[in-house]
Short mmCIF file of C-alpha atoms in Angstrom, two decimals:
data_model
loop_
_atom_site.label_atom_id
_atom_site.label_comp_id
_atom_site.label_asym_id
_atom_site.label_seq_id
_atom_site.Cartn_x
_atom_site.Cartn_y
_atom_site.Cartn_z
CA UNK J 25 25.86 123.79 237.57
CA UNK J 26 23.52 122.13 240.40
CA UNK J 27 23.75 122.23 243.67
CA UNK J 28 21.98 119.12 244.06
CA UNK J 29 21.66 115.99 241.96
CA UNK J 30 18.37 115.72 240.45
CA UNK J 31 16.03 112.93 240.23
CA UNK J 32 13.07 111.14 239.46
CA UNK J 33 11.63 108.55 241.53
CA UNK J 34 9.49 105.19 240.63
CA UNK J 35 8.50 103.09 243.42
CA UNK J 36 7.76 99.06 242.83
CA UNK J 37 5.51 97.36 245.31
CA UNK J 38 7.46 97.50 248.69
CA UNK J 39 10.36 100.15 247.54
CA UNK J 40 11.77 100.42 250.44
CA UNK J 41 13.06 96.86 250.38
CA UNK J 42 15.91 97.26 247.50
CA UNK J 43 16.67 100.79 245.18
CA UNK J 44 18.01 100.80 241.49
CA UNK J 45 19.96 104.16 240.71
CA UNK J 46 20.06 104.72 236.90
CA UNK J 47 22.80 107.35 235.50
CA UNK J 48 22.02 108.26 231.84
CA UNK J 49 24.54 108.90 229.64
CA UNK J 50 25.72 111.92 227.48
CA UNK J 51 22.67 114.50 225.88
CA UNK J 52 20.24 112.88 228.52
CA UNK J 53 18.11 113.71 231.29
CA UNK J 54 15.97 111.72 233.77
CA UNK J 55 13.65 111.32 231.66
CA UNK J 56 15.95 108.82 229.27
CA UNK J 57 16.17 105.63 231.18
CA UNK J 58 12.37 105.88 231.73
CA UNK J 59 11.21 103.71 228.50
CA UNK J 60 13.77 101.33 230.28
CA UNK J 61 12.04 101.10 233.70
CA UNK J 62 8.41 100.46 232.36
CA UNK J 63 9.79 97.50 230.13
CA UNK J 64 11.00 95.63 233.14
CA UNK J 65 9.40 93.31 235.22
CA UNK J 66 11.13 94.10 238.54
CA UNK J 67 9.28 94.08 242.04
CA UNK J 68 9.93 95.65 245.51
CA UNK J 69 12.44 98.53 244.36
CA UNK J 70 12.70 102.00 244.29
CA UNK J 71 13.91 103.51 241.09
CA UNK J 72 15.98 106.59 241.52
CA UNK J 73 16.28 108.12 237.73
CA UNK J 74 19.53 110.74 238.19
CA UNK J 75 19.91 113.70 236.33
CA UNK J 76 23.68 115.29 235.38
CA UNK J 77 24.64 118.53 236.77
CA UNK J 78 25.85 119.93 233.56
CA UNK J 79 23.57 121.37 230.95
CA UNK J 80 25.02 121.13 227.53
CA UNK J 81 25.17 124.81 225.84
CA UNK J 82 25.16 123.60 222.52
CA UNK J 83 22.72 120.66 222.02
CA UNK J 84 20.52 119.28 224.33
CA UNK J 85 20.19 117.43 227.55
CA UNK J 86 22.72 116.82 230.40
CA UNK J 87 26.16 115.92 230.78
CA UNK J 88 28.48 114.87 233.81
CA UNK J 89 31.26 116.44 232.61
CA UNK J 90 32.54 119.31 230.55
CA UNK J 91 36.06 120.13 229.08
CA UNK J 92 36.61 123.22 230.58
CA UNK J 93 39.40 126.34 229.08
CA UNK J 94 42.57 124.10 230.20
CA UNK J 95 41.46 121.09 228.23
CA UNK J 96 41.08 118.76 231.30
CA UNK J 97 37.58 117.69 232.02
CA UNK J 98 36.18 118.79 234.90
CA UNK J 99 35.58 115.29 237.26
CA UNK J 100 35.71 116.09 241.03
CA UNK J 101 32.25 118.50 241.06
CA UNK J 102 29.61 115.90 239.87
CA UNK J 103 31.65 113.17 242.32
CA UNK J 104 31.02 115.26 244.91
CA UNK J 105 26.95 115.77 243.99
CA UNK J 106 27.30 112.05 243.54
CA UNK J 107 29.19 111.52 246.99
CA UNK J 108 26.36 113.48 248.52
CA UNK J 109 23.48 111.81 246.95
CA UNK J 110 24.60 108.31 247.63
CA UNK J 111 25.15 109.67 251.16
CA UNK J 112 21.86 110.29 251.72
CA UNK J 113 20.54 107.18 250.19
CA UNK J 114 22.57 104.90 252.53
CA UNK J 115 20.45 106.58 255.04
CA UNK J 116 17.43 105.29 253.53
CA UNK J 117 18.66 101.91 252.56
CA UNK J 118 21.07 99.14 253.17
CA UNK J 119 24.07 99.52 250.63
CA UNK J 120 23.68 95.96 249.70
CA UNK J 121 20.23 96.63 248.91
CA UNK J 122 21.08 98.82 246.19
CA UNK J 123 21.72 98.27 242.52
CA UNK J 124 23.25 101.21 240.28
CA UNK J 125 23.33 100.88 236.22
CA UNK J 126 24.88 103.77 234.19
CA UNK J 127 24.71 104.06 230.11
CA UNK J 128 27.50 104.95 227.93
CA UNK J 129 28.76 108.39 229.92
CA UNK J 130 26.41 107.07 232.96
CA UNK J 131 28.73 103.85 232.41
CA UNK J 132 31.49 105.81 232.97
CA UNK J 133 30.10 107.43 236.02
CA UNK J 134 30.16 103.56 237.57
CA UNK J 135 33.50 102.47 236.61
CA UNK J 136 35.09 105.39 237.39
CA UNK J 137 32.96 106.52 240.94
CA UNK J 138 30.61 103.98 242.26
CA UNK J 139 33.08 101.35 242.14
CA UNK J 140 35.13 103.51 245.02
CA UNK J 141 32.41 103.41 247.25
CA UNK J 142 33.19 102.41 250.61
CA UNK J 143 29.96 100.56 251.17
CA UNK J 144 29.35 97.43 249.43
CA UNK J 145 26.61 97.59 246.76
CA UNK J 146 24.05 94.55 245.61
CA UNK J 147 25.20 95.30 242.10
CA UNK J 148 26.87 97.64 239.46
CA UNK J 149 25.49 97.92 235.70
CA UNK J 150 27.71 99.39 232.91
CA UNK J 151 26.72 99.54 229.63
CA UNK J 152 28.12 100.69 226.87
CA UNK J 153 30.79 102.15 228.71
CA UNK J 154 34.38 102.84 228.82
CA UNK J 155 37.63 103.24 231.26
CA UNK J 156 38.70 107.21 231.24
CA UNK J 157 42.17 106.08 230.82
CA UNK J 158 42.11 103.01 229.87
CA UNK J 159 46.20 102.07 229.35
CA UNK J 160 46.36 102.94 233.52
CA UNK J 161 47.14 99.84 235.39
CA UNK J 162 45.56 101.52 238.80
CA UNK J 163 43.33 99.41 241.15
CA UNK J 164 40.30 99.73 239.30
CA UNK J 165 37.60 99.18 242.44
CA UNK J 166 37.51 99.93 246.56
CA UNK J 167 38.22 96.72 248.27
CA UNK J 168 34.46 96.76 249.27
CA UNK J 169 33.32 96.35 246.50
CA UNK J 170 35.22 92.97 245.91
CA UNK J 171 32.31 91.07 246.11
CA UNK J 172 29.96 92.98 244.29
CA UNK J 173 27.77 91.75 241.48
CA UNK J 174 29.41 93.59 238.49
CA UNK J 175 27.25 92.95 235.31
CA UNK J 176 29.14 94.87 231.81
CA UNK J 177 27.26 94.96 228.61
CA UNK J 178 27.80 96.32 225.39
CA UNK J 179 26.44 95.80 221.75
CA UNK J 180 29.01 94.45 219.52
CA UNK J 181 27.66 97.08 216.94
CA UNK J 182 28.30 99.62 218.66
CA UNK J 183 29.51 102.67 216.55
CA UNK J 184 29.54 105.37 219.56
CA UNK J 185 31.74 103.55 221.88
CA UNK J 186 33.42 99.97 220.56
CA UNK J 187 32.67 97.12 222.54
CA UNK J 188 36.35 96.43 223.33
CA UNK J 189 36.47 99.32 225.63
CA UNK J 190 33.97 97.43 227.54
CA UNK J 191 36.37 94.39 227.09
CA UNK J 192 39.23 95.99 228.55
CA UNK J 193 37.14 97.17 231.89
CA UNK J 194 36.00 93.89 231.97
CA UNK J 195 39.57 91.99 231.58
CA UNK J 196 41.07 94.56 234.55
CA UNK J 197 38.53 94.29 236.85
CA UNK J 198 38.39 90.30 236.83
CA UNK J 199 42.83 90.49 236.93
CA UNK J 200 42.12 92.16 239.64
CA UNK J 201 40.03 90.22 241.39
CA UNK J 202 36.34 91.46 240.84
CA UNK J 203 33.18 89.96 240.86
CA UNK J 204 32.72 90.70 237.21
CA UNK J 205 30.82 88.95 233.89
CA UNK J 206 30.98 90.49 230.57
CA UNK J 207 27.66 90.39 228.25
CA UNK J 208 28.06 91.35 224.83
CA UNK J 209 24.81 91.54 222.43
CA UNK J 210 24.38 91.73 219.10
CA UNK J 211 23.18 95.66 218.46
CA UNK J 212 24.97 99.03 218.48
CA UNK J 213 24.71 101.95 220.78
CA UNK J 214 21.94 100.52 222.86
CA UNK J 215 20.41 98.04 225.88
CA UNK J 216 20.19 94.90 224.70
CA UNK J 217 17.29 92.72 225.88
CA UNK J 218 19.21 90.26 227.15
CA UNK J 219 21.07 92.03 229.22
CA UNK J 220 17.90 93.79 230.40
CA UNK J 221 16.43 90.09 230.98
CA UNK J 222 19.53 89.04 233.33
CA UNK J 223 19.78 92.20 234.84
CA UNK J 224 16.23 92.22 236.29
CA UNK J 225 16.82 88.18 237.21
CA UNK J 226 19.17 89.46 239.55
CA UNK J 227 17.61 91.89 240.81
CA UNK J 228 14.41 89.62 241.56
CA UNK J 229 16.46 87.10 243.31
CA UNK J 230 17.76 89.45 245.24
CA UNK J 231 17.95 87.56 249.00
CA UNK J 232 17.05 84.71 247.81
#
């Protein structure tokens, strides 16, 4: 396992104004969300591209978890690397100058650890994504991030993870009292361009 999250980074006109942190999902690497950063039009931002700590023995790419001998999955290591990683980014920017988006595993990353952060963000991202335990009725988000921008997507094709776990994040979180929307686009396992399309408008608007 690492020691240290890590990371490419892409810098946008002024990047120190406003950071995106991507989280891919299962079998990636830092190089996955890449294709996704050169097709948007964003400006001013710093794009962190994360890497998980977990190599995957059998296949390839990264993972941020593993089931280890017990048949748990080991959570609390990569939330520390994560802990520490946003830790020092909040020294280099304002939390609510900073957007995160995670992909189907990297999805899961945002519901269940970004949301708990204690500073506010701009935004959270999940796509494709999914509750760990979904029939839990716990508070699903730190108070300070009540006001976040919380943008869900998910293909309505999708044959990897159903777009109705994204439904139930998305019904929880707004019962609760969220800043949420729910997107859903026609395609499978996937980005949709739509969601891409809205995602950078808020991004640009950012301050505005």
């Amino acid at each position: 396992m690492k020691t240290k999250l890590e990371y490419d980074l892409l810098k946008f006109g002024r990047s120190s104004k406003k950071a995106l942190i991507l989280i891919h999902g299962w079998q990636g690497s830092r190089k996955s969300m890449l294709p996704l950063i050169k097709s948007m039009k964003i400006s001013d931002i710093g794009c962190y591209l994360l890497e998980a700590p977990f190599k995957i023995v059998e296949g390839k790419g990264y993972s941020w978890s593993y089931e280890k001998s017990n048949g748990e999955w080991e959570i609390e290591k990569p939330k520390e690397l994560l802990a520490d990683f946003f830790s020092n980014i909040f020294n280099i920017y304002n939390s609510q100058d900073i957007y995160v988006l995670g992909f189907s595993q990297g999805a899961l990353v945002c519901l269940d650890f970004v949301l708990f952060l204690e500073q506010q963000l701009a935004g959270i991202f999940p796509i494709a994504g999914f509750f760990r335990d979904p029939e839990n009725t716990r508070q699903r988000f730190h108070k300070s991030q009540k006001h976040t921008r919380v943008l869900i997507g998910h293909g309505t094709l999708d044959d990897v993870v159903p777009a109705q776990a994204s439904e139930i994040a998305y019904k929880q979180l707004l019962e609760q009292g969220a800043n949420v929307e729910l997107l859903l686009y026609n395609g499978k396992h996937k980005i949709g361009n739509n969601f891409t399309r809205k995602m950078v408008e808020i991004m640009n608007n950012h301050g505005s």
